[in-house]
Amino acid sequence: MTLVNAWYGGRPYSAARDHPIQGIRAMDINEAIAARRAVREYTAEQVDEATIKRLIDAAVHAPSAVNQQPWGFTVVRDQHALDRLSNEAKAHVLATMMGNPHAEQFRAHLSDPRFHLFYHAPVLILISARSELPWGVEDCTLAAENLMLAACAAGLGSCWIGLTQGFLNTPEGKRLLDLPDAWMPVAPIIVGHPRAVPPPVPRNAPVVRWIG
Ligand SMILES: Cc1cc2nc3c(=O)[nH]c(=O)nc-3n(C[C@H](O)[C@H](O)[C@H](O)COP(=O)(O)O)c2cc1C
């Protein structure tokens, strides 16, 4: 498909020719959107550094408010750090969940010492807003979706692990990953080679109101 994009200097833009994310196999965008799943079973195989850099490259092509590009990336491959983060985040959710019906449904899982919040994935990529700019959360979330779609196109699995966000935003959580004080963790995304890809999750019919 060729289209003229004024922001691309007015010259014809070809997604196939000009796509700057090298090394990620071309996958139709609709295919990637439909195929991406929250993957919760991984092999022990590492994700190499070049691939991780390509995923981050895909992430930073997301739009951002006033083009501030406020995202910062923390790549955690140290399994001891991931084990510790999992344990401390579980304890944090259990200690703070009282009366929160969304969290309560996870009590049995979180109380099970065998349950690993990161499903033993080989890498966690934490996307943080580097300062409290307006729309930092939105910008990092858009970057996260780009990263997850690029992972899918590269044959990798991914999953956003929201249950760690509460702990990651405490001083102890930030210290565990040595995050700069100003950084606000937004999107903890695990990535790895899927051992199994879950079946498609049915979508509810969208609630749409048309005006005009
Ligand atoms: C903000 C957010 C937080 C999530 N947190 C978790 C989590 O803590 N643990 C988990 O296993 N899945 C988590 N997920 C994955 C969702 O459960 C999953 O996306 C949803 O069930 C739909 O499945 P699909 O992604 O395969 O379409 C999270 C997803 C989002 C967007």
Short mmCIF file of C-alpha atoms and ligand atoms in Angstrom, two decimals:
data_model
loop_
_atom_site.label_atom_id
_atom_site.label_comp_id
_atom_site.label_asym_id
_atom_site.label_seq_id
_atom_site.Cartn_x
_atom_site.Cartn_y
_atom_site.Cartn_z
CA MET A 1 0.00 0.00 0.00
CA THR A 2 1.32 3.43 -0.89
CA LEU A 3 -0.01 6.59 0.60
CA VAL A 4 1.09 10.18 0.61
CA ASN A 5 1.87 11.30 4.11
CA ALA A 6 2.30 15.02 4.52
CA TRP A 7 4.30 14.45 7.70
CA TYR A 8 6.69 12.32 5.72
CA GLY A 9 7.91 15.27 3.71
CA GLY A 10 5.04 14.97 1.26
CA ARG A 11 6.73 12.18 -0.66
CA PRO A 12 5.00 8.84 -1.23
CA TYR A 13 5.37 6.67 1.84
CA SER A 14 5.53 2.93 1.47
CA ALA A 15 5.17 1.04 4.72
CA ALA A 16 7.11 -1.89 3.29
CA ARG A 17 10.02 0.18 1.95
CA ASP A 18 10.34 2.84 4.63
CA HIS A 19 9.40 0.90 7.71
CA PRO A 20 12.24 1.74 10.09
CA ILE A 21 11.86 -1.20 12.47
CA GLN A 22 14.42 -3.50 10.95
CA GLY A 23 14.46 -7.17 11.70
CA ILE A 24 10.85 -7.62 12.73
CA ARG A 25 9.13 -9.70 10.11
CA ALA A 26 6.42 -7.96 8.17
CA MET A 27 3.04 -9.03 9.47
CA ASP A 28 -0.16 -7.46 8.38
CA ILE A 29 -1.28 -5.09 11.11
CA ASN A 30 -4.71 -6.73 11.31
CA GLU A 31 -3.05 -10.13 11.66
CA ALA A 32 -0.87 -8.93 14.53
CA ILE A 33 -3.80 -7.24 16.29
CA ALA A 34 -5.86 -10.44 16.03
CA ALA A 35 -3.04 -12.86 16.87
CA ARG A 36 -1.59 -11.13 19.95
CA ARG A 37 -2.49 -12.96 23.15
CA ALA A 38 -1.62 -12.55 26.81
CA VAL A 39 0.92 -15.38 26.99
CA ARG A 40 1.40 -17.03 30.39
CA GLU A 41 3.63 -20.02 29.53
CA TYR A 42 7.20 -19.55 28.36
CA THR A 43 10.18 -21.69 27.46
CA ALA A 44 13.49 -21.00 29.21
CA GLU A 45 14.98 -19.65 25.97
CA GLN A 46 16.39 -16.12 26.32
CA VAL A 47 15.28 -13.25 24.14
CA ASP A 48 18.46 -11.84 22.59
CA GLU A 49 19.50 -8.25 23.10
CA ALA A 50 19.07 -7.26 19.45
CA THR A 51 15.44 -8.43 19.51
CA ILE A 52 14.75 -6.55 22.75
CA LYS A 53 16.18 -3.39 21.15
CA ARG A 54 13.90 -3.86 18.13
CA LEU A 55 10.86 -4.19 20.39
CA ILE A 56 11.86 -0.97 22.15
CA ASP A 57 12.32 0.66 18.75
CA ALA A 58 8.74 -0.33 17.90
CA ALA A 59 7.57 1.08 21.25
CA VAL A 60 9.13 4.50 20.68
CA HIS A 61 7.31 4.85 17.37
CA ALA A 62 4.10 5.35 19.35
CA PRO A 63 2.53 8.79 19.30
CA SER A 64 3.02 10.95 22.38
CA ALA A 65 1.36 14.10 23.62
CA VAL A 66 3.21 17.20 22.39
CA ASN A 67 5.80 14.71 21.11
CA GLN A 68 7.32 14.57 24.61
CA GLN A 69 8.31 10.89 24.25
CA PRO A 70 8.36 10.59 28.04
CA TRP A 71 9.02 6.84 28.18
CA GLY A 72 11.97 5.17 29.86
CA PHE A 73 12.67 1.43 29.58
CA THR A 74 14.04 -0.90 32.23
CA VAL A 75 15.00 -4.34 30.89
CA VAL A 76 15.17 -6.95 33.65
CA ARG A 77 16.74 -10.29 32.69
CA ASP A 78 18.15 -11.16 36.13
CA GLN A 79 15.94 -14.06 37.29
CA HIS A 80 16.75 -13.44 40.97
CA ALA A 81 15.50 -9.86 40.61
CA LEU A 82 12.34 -11.12 38.87
CA ASP A 83 11.74 -13.74 41.59
CA ARG A 84 12.17 -11.11 44.29
CA LEU A 85 9.93 -8.65 42.47
CA SER A 86 7.26 -11.32 42.06
CA ASN A 87 7.35 -12.25 45.76
CA GLU A 88 7.33 -8.68 47.02
CA ALA A 89 4.61 -7.58 44.60
CA LYS A 90 2.43 -10.54 45.65
CA ALA A 91 2.89 -9.61 49.32
CA HIS A 92 2.08 -5.99 48.51
CA VAL A 93 -1.18 -6.87 46.72
CA LEU A 94 -2.23 -9.21 49.56
CA ALA A 95 -1.51 -6.50 52.14
CA THR A 96 -3.38 -3.75 50.27
CA MET A 97 -6.24 -5.61 48.57
CA MET A 98 -8.75 -5.44 51.48
CA GLY A 99 -12.18 -4.71 50.06
CA ASN A 100 -10.93 -4.35 46.49
CA PRO A 101 -13.12 -6.80 44.55
CA HIS A 102 -10.79 -6.73 41.51
CA ALA A 103 -7.83 -7.81 43.62
CA GLU A 104 -9.78 -10.22 45.88
CA GLN A 105 -10.38 -12.62 42.99
CA PHE A 106 -6.62 -13.26 42.88
CA ARG A 107 -6.21 -14.04 46.62
CA ALA A 108 -5.81 -17.82 46.16
CA HIS A 109 -3.22 -17.39 43.40
CA LEU A 110 -1.31 -14.73 45.27
CA SER A 111 -1.19 -16.85 48.43
CA ASP A 112 0.30 -19.80 46.52
CA PRO A 113 4.11 -19.69 46.85
CA ARG A 114 4.43 -21.49 43.50
CA PHE A 115 2.56 -18.76 41.63
CA HIS A 116 5.02 -16.52 39.80
CA LEU A 117 3.62 -13.16 38.75
CA PHE A 118 5.92 -13.16 35.68
CA TYR A 119 5.20 -16.80 34.75
CA HIS A 120 8.99 -17.41 34.64
CA ALA A 121 9.30 -15.33 31.46
CA PRO A 122 12.95 -14.60 30.63
CA VAL A 123 12.57 -10.83 30.47
CA LEU A 124 10.51 -8.00 31.89
CA ILE A 125 10.43 -4.69 30.04
CA LEU A 126 9.10 -2.00 32.34
CA ILE A 127 7.96 1.17 30.59
CA SER A 128 7.99 4.18 32.89
CA ALA A 129 7.08 7.84 32.47
CA ARG A 130 10.32 9.73 33.12
CA SER A 131 8.55 12.62 34.85
CA GLU A 132 5.07 13.63 35.86
CA LEU A 133 4.18 15.20 32.53
CA PRO A 134 0.52 15.32 31.60
CA TRP A 135 -0.40 12.27 29.47
CA GLY A 136 2.69 10.30 30.50
CA VAL A 137 0.52 7.29 31.33
CA GLU A 138 -1.28 7.45 27.99
CA ASP A 139 2.00 7.78 26.08
CA CYS A 140 3.60 4.81 27.86
CA THR A 141 0.48 2.71 27.33
CA LEU A 142 0.57 3.39 23.59
CA ALA A 143 4.26 2.43 23.57
CA ALA A 144 3.36 -0.78 25.42
CA GLU A 145 0.82 -1.82 22.80
CA ASN A 146 3.34 -1.19 20.00
CA LEU A 147 5.85 -3.33 21.87
CA MET A 148 3.38 -6.18 22.37
CA LEU A 149 2.28 -6.14 18.72
CA ALA A 150 5.92 -6.12 17.56
CA ALA A 151 6.64 -9.05 19.91
CA CYS A 152 3.75 -10.96 18.34
CA ALA A 153 5.04 -10.20 14.83
CA ALA A 154 8.45 -11.51 15.93
CA GLY A 155 6.90 -14.80 17.09
CA LEU A 156 7.25 -13.88 20.78
CA GLY A 157 4.67 -13.86 23.54
CA SER A 158 4.04 -10.97 25.91
CA CYS A 159 1.77 -10.03 28.78
CA TRP A 160 1.18 -6.83 30.74
CA ILE A 161 1.55 -7.70 34.45
CA GLY A 162 -0.66 -5.12 36.13
CA LEU A 163 -0.56 -6.91 39.47
CA THR A 164 3.00 -5.62 39.96
CA GLN A 165 2.20 -1.97 39.34
CA GLY A 166 1.15 -1.13 42.90
CA PHE A 167 4.40 -2.43 44.35
CA LEU A 168 6.55 -0.98 41.55
CA ASN A 169 5.21 2.46 42.42
CA THR A 170 6.29 2.23 46.07
CA PRO A 171 9.74 3.51 47.14
CA GLU A 172 10.75 -0.13 47.86
CA GLY A 173 9.64 -1.27 44.40
CA LYS A 174 11.50 1.53 42.67
CA ARG A 175 14.58 0.81 44.77
CA LEU A 176 14.50 -2.87 43.81
CA LEU A 177 14.96 -1.90 40.15
CA ASP A 178 17.13 1.11 40.97
CA LEU A 179 14.67 3.39 39.14
CA PRO A 180 15.39 7.12 39.11
CA ASP A 181 13.16 8.99 41.62
CA ALA A 182 11.28 10.89 38.91
CA TRP A 183 10.32 7.76 36.95
CA MET A 184 6.78 6.50 37.32
CA PRO A 185 6.32 2.82 36.39
CA VAL A 186 3.38 2.40 33.98
CA ALA A 187 3.60 -0.78 31.92
CA PRO A 188 5.39 -3.93 33.15
CA ILE A 189 5.49 -6.21 30.07
CA ILE A 190 6.94 -9.72 30.13
CA VAL A 191 8.32 -11.12 26.87
CA GLY A 192 9.51 -14.57 25.91
CA HIS A 193 9.20 -17.56 23.62
CA PRO A 194 5.73 -19.01 24.12
CA ARG A 195 5.48 -22.60 25.32
CA ALA A 196 1.78 -22.37 24.55
CA VAL A 197 -0.36 -19.63 23.07
CA PRO A 198 -3.81 -19.42 24.61
CA PRO A 199 -6.87 -19.59 22.37
CA PRO A 200 -8.46 -16.34 21.29
CA VAL A 201 -10.32 -14.56 24.05
CA PRO A 202 -13.84 -13.72 22.88
CA ARG A 203 -14.60 -10.03 22.66
CA ASN A 204 -17.88 -8.55 23.77
CA ALA A 205 -19.81 -6.69 21.14
CA PRO A 206 -18.57 -3.10 21.38
CA VAL A 207 -20.89 -0.56 22.93
CA VAL A 208 -21.09 2.12 20.26
CA ARG A 209 -23.13 5.29 20.24
CA TRP A 210 -23.36 7.03 16.88
CA ILE A 211 -24.05 10.73 16.78
CA GLY A 212 -24.89 11.76 13.27
C1 LIG B 1 -3.51 -3.10 32.20
C2 LIG B 1 -3.45 -4.61 32.12
C3 LIG B 1 -3.08 -5.33 33.22
C4 LIG B 1 -2.98 -6.73 33.15
N1 LIG B 1 -2.50 -7.42 34.23
C5 LIG B 1 -2.32 -8.75 34.14
C6 LIG B 1 -1.72 -9.47 35.22
O1 LIG B 1 -1.34 -8.93 36.25
N2 LIG B 1 -1.55 -10.80 35.07
C7 LIG B 1 -1.93 -11.47 33.94
O2 LIG B 1 -1.74 -12.69 33.88
N3 LIG B 1 -2.52 -10.82 32.89
C8 LIG B 1 -2.69 -9.47 32.97
N4 LIG B 1 -3.21 -8.78 31.90
C9 LIG B 1 -3.60 -9.50 30.67
C10 LIG B 1 -5.13 -9.58 30.51
O3 LIG B 1 -5.65 -10.48 31.45
C11 LIG B 1 -5.46 -10.01 29.06
O4 LIG B 1 -4.99 -9.01 28.19
C12 LIG B 1 -6.96 -10.21 28.86
O5 LIG B 1 -7.41 -11.32 29.60
C13 LIG B 1 -7.34 -10.43 27.38
O6 LIG B 1 -6.58 -11.51 26.83
P1 LIG B 1 -5.69 -11.27 25.52
O7 LIG B 1 -4.64 -10.23 25.86
O8 LIG B 1 -5.07 -12.61 25.20
O9 LIG B 1 -6.57 -10.79 24.42
C14 LIG B 1 -3.31 -7.40 31.94
C15 LIG B 1 -3.69 -6.65 30.83
C16 LIG B 1 -3.74 -5.27 30.90
C17 LIG B 1 -4.11 -4.49 29.67
#
